[in-house]
Short mmCIF file of C-alpha atoms and ligand atoms in Angstrom, two decimals:
data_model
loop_
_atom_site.label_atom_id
_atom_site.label_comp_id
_atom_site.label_asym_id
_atom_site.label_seq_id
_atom_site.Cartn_x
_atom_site.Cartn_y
_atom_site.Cartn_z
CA UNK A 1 -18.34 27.95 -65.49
CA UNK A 2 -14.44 29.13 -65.42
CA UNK A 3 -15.66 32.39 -63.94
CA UNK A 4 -17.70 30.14 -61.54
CA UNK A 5 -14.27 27.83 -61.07
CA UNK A 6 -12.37 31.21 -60.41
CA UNK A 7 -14.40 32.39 -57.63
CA UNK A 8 -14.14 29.67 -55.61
CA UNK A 9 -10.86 29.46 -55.23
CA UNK A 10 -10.85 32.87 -54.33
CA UNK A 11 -12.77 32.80 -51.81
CA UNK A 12 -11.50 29.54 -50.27
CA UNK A 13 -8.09 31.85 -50.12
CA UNK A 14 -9.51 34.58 -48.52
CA UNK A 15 -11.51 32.00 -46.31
CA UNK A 16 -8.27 30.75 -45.55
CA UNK A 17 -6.55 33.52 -44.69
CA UNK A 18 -8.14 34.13 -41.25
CA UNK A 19 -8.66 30.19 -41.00
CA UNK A 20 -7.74 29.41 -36.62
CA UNK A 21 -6.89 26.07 -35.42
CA UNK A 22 -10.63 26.10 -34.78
CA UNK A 23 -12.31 26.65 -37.37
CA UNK A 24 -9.85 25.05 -40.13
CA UNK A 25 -11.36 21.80 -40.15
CA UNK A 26 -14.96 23.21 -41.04
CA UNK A 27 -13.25 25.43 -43.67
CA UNK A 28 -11.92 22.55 -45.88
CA UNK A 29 -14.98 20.36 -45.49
CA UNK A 30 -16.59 23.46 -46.87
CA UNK A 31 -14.24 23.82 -49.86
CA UNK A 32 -13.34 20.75 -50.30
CA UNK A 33 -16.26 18.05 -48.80
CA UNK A 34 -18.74 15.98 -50.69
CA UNK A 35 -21.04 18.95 -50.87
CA UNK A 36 -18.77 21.90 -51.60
CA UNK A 37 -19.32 23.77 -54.65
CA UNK A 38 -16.03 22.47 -56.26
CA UNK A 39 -17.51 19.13 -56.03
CA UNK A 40 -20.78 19.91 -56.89
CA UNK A 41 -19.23 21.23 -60.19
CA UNK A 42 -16.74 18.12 -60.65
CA UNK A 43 -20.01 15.74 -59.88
CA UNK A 44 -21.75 17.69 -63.09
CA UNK A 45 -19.25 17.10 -65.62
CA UNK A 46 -20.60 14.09 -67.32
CA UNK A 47 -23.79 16.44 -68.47
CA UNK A 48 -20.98 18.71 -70.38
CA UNK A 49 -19.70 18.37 -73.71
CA UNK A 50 -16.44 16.19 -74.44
CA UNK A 51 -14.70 18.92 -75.36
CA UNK A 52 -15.66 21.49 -72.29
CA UNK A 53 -15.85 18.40 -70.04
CA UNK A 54 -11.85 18.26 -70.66
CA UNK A 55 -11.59 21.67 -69.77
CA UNK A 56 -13.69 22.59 -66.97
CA UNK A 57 -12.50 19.48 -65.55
CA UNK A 58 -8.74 20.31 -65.63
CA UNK A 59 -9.38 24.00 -64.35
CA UNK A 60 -11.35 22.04 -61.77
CA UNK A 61 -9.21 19.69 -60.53
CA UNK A 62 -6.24 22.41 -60.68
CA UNK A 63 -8.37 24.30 -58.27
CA UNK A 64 -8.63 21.75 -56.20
CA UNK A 65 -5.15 20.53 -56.00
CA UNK A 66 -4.30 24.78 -55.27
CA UNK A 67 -6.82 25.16 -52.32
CA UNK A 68 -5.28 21.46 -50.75
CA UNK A 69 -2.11 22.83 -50.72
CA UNK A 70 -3.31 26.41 -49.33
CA UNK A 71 -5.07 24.38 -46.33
CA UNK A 72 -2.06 22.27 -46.03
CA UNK A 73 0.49 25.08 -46.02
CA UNK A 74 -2.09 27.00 -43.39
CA UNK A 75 -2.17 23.90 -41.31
CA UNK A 76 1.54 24.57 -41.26
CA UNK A 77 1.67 27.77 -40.23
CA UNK A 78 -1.32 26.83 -37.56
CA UNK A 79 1.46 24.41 -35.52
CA UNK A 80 2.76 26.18 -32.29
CA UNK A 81 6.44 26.95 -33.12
CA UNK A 82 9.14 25.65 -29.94
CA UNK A 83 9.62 29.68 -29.55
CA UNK A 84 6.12 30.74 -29.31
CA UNK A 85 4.88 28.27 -26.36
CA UNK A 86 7.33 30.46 -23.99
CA UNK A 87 8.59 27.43 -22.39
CA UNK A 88 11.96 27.66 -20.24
CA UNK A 89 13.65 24.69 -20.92
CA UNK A 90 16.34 25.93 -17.97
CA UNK A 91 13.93 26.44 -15.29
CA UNK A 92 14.51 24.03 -12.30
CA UNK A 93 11.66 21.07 -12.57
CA UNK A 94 8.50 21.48 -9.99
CA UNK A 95 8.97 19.05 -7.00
CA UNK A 96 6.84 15.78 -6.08
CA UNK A 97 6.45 14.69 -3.02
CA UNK A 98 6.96 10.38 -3.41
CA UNK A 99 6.13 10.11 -0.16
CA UNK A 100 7.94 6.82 1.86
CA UNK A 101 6.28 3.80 3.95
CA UNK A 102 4.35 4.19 7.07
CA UNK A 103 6.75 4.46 10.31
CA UNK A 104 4.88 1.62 11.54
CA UNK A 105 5.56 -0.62 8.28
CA UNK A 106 9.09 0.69 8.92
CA UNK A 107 9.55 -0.73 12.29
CA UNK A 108 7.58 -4.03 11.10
CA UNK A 109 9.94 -4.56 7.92
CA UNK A 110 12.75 -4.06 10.48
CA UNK A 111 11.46 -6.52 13.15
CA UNK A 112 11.07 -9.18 9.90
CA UNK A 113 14.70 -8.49 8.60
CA UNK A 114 16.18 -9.29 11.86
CA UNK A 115 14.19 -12.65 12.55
CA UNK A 116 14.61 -13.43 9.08
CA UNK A 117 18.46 -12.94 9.70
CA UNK A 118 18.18 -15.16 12.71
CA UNK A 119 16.57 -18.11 9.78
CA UNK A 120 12.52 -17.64 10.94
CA UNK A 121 9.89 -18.47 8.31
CA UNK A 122 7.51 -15.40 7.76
CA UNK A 123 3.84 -17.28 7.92
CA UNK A 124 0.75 -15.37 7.14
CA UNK A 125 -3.29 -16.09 7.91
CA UNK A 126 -6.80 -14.95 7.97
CA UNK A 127 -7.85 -11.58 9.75
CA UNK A 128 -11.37 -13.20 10.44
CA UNK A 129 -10.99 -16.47 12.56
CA UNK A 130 -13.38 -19.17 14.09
CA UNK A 131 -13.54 -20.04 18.17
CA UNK A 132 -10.90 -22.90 17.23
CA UNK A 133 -8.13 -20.59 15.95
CA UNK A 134 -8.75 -17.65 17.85
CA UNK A 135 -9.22 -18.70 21.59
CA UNK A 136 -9.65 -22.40 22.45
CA UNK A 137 -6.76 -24.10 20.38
CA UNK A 138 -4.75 -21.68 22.57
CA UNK A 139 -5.85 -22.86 25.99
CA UNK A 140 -8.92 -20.43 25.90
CA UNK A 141 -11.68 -22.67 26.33
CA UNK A 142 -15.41 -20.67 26.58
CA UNK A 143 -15.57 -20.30 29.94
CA UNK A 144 -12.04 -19.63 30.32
CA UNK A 145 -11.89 -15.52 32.13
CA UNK A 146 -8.87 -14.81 30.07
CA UNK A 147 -11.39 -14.24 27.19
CA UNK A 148 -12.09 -11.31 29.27
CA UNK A 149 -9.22 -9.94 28.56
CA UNK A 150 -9.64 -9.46 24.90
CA UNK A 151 -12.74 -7.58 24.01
CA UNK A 152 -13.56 -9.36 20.48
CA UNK A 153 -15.49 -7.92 17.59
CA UNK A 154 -17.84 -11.20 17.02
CA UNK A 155 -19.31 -11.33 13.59
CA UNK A 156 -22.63 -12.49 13.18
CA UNK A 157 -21.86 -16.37 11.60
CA UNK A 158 -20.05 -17.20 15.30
CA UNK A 159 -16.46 -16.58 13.52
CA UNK A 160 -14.65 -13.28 15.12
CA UNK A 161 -11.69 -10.57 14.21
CA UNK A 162 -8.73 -12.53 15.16
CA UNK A 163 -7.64 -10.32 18.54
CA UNK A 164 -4.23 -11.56 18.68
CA UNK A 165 -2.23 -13.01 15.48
CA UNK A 166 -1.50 -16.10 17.69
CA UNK A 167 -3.93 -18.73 15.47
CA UNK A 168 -0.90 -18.07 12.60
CA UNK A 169 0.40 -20.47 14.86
CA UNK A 170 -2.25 -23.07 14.97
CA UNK A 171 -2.90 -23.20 11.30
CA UNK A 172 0.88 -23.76 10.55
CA UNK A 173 1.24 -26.52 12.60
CA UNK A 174 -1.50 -28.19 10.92
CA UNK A 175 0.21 -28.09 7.74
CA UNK A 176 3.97 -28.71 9.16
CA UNK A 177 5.86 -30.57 11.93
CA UNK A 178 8.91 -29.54 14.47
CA UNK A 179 10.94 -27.94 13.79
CA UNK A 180 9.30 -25.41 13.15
CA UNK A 181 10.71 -21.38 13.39
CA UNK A 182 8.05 -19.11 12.15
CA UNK A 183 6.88 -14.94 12.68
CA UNK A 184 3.52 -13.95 12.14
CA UNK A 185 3.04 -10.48 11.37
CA UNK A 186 -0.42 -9.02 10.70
CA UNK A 187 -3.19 -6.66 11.64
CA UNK A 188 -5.55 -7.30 14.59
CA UNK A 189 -8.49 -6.47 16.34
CA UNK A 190 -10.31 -5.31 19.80
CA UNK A 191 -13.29 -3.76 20.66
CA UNK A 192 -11.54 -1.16 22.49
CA UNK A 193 -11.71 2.34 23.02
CA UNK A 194 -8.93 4.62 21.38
CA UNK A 195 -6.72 5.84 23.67
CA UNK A 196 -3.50 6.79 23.93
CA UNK A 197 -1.78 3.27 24.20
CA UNK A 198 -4.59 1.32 22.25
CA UNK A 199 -6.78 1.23 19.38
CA UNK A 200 -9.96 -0.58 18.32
CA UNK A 201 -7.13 -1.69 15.27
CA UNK A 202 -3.38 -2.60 15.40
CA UNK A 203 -0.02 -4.65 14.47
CA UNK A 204 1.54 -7.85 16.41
CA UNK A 205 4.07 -9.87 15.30
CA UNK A 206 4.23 -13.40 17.12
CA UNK A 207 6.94 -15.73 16.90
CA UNK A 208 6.77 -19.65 17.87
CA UNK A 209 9.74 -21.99 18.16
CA UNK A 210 9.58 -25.66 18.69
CA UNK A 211 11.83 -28.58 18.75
CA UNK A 212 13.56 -30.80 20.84
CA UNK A 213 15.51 -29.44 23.80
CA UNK A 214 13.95 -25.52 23.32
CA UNK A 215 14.62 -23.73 26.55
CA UNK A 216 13.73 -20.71 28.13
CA UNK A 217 17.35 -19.71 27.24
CA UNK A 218 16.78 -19.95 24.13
CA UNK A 219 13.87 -17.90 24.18
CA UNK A 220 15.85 -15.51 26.14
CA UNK A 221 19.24 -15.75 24.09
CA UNK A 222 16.42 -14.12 21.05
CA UNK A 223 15.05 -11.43 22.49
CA UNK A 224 17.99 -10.29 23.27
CA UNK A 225 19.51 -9.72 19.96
CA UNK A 226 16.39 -8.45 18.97
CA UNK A 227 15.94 -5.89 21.40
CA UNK A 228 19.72 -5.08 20.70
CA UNK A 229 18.86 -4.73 16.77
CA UNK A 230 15.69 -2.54 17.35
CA UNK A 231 16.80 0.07 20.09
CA UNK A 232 20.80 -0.31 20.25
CA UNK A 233 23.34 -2.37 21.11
CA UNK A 234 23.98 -1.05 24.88
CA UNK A 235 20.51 -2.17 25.18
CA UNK A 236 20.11 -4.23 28.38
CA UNK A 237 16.95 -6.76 29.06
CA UNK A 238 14.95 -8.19 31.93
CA UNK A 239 12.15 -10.41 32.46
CA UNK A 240 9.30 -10.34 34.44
CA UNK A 241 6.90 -13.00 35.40
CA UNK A 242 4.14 -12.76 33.91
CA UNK A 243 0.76 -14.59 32.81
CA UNK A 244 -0.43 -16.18 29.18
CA UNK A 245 -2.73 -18.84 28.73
CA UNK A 246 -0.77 -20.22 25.91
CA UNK A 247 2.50 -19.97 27.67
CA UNK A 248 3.97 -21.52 30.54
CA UNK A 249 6.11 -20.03 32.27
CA UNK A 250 5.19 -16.36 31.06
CA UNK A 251 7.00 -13.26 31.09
CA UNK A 252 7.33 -9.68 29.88
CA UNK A 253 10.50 -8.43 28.71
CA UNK A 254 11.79 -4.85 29.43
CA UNK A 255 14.43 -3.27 27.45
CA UNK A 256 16.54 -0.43 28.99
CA UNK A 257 15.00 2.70 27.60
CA UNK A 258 17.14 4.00 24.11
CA UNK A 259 16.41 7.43 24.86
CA UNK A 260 18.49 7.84 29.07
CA UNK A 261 20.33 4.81 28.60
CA UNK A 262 18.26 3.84 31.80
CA UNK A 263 18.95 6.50 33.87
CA UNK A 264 15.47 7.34 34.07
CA UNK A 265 13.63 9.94 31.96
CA UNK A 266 10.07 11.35 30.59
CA UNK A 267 10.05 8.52 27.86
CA UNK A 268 10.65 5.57 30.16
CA UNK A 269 8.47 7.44 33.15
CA UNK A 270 11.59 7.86 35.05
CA UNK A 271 12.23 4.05 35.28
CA UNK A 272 14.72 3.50 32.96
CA UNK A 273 12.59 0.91 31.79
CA UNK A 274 10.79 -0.01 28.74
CA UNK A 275 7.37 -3.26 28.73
CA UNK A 276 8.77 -4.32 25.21
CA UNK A 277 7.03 -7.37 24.55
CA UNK A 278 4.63 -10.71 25.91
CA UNK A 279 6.51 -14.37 25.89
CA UNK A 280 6.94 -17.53 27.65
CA UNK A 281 6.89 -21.68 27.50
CA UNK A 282 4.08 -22.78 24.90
CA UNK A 283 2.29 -24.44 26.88
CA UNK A 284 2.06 -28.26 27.01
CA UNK A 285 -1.86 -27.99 26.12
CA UNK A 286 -1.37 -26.04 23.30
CA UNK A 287 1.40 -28.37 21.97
CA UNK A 288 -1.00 -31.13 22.01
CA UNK A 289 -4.16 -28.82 20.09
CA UNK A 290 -1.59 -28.91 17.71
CA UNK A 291 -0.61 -32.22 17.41
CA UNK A 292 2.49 -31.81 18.68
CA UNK A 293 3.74 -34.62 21.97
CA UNK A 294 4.91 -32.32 24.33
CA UNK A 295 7.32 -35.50 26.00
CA UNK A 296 9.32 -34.65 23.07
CA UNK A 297 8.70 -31.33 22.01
CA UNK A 298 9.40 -27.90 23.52
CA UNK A 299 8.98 -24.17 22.00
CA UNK A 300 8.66 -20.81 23.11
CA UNK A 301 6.44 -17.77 21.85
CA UNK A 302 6.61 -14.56 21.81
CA UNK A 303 4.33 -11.34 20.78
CA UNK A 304 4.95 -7.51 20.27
CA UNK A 305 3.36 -4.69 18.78
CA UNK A 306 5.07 -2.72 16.11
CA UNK A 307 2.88 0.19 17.32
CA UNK A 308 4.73 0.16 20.69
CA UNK A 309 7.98 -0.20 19.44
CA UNK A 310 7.41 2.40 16.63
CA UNK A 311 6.05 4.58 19.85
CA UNK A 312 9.42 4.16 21.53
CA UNK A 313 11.58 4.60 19.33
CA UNK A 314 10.55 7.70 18.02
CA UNK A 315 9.28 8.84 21.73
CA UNK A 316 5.87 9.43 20.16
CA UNK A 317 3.58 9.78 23.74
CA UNK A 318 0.11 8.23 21.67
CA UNK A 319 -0.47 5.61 19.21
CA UNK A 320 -3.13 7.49 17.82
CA UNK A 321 -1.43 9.59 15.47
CA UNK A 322 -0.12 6.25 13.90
CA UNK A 323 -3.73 6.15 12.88
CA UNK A 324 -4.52 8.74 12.41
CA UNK A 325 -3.50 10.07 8.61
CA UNK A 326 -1.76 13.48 9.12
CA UNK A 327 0.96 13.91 6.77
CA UNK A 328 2.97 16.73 8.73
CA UNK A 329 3.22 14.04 11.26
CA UNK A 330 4.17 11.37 9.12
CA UNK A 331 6.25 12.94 6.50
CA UNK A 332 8.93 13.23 9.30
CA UNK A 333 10.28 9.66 9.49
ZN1 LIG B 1 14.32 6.82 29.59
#
């Protein structure tokens, strides 16, 4: 039995000696598990005499103690050292790209901050939108040809894509009275062809005003200092008549083009000129679809497209590759 004892610990040293992170694991339970032969031997005691039980089982549980410690010291030596993983702690780190918000998200953050400055409510709503919202609380009854204008994406339970982000407007006033100052930012929809000015998918902002004694100087007074805060503050505006069905009197606003100060160049087609944005009146039928008596009441409205204005600022000549993910194209603003 000692000679028996004696062999197996020197073979669970030699084992040992070539034990790999691998294998060392398989090694103890081999020398050491429930069915090594150390065990096996320790398990047979009790069919020993007292007196060799004593000493078979110290040489045996010496054994065992050695090989734990052999496996534990291997273990140690097994650990990667700091020296051998060949790292250079000096080299410069590798570079990741954290990338930075969409230039359209840019401009639309910047149109918020300044009618935020200016004490405008931000109010959200739905991208999908019934008749009510979309078209006839806004003076677009069904047979009205100004639904012409806006080729809709219908869904199949009646209720449509909102095409413009003007019912933000009808569903606030149902919930709040004059005065009321809000900016509705949000994606919309049109069953359009992509081209280079439009896309089947896009941004507007809209902005309603209303209280007592809101005039189209008002209106004007705020476009101003926005089209001031978005392209410079040399900018210069006009307005042009123009026609709404929620709006009364209508106009476009032009800003003097950023890039030739309005001397005329490729950006601004040579006019000096820049369409900027929709606006006008509200008009005294949609005051009332809102419950809202327009003997008292006045507002304004306005709309623009973050798309356009990202477009002009940066002189970028199609709002497709706002939509189109490219990150060389994107990475540069
Ligand atoms: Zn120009």
């Amino acid at each position: 039995m000692e000679e028996k004892i004696k062999k197996i610990l020197q073979k669970a040293l030699a084992g040992l000696e070539a034990a790999t992170t691998e294998n060392i694991n398989e090694l103890q339970s081999k020398f050491l598990g429930r069915r090594s032969e150390l065990n096996e031997i320790l398990k047979s005691l009790g069919k020993l005499s007292l007196e060799e039980k004593k000493k078979v089982g110290a040489q045996a549980n010496k054994t065992r103690q050695e090989i734990e410690k052999a496996f534990e010291s291997k273990r140690q030596q097994l650990q990667p050292k700091v020296n051998d993983l060949k790292i250079d702690f000096t080299a410069p780190g590798k570079y990741f790209a954290v990338g930075h918000l969409h230039p359209v998200t840019q401009v639309m953050t910047e149109i918020l901050e300044v009618f935020k400055s200016m004490g405008y409510e931000i109010a959200d709503g739905p991208e999908v939108e019934d008749d009510w919202h979309n078209f006839e609380a806004l003076n677009l009854p069904p047979e009205h040809p100004a639904r012409d204008m806006q080729d809709t994406f219908y869904l199949t339970d009646g209720n449509v894509l909102r095409t413009h982000t003007s019912p933000v407007q009808i569903r606030y006033t149902e919930k709040h009275k004059p005065p009321i100052k809000i900016v509705s930012p949000g994606r919309c929809y049109r069953n359009e062809n992509e081209d280079a000015s439009h896309s089947w998918s896009f941004h507007q902002i809209e902005g309603l005003v209303i209280d007592k004694n809101i005039t189209f100087a008002d209106l004007k007074g705020t476009l101003e200092v926005l089209a001031k805060a978005l392209l410079g503050p040399e900018t210069r505006t006009r307005f042009r008549p123009s026609f709404f069905p929620y709006t009364e009197p209508s106009a476009e606003l032009d800003a003097s083009c950023p890039h030739c100060k309005g001397a005329g160049c490729r950006s601004c087609g040579y006019s000096g000129w820049l369409e900027l944005l929709g606006s006008g009146m509200v008009h005294p039928e949609v005051l009332k679809n809102m419950k809202i008596d327009p003997d008292k009441y006045t507002g304004f409205a306005f709309g623009l497209g973050p798309e356009r204005v990202a477009a002009i600022k940066h002189e970028i000549p199609d709002v497709r590759y706002f939509w189109h993910p490219d990150v060389k194209f994107l990475e540069q603003f």
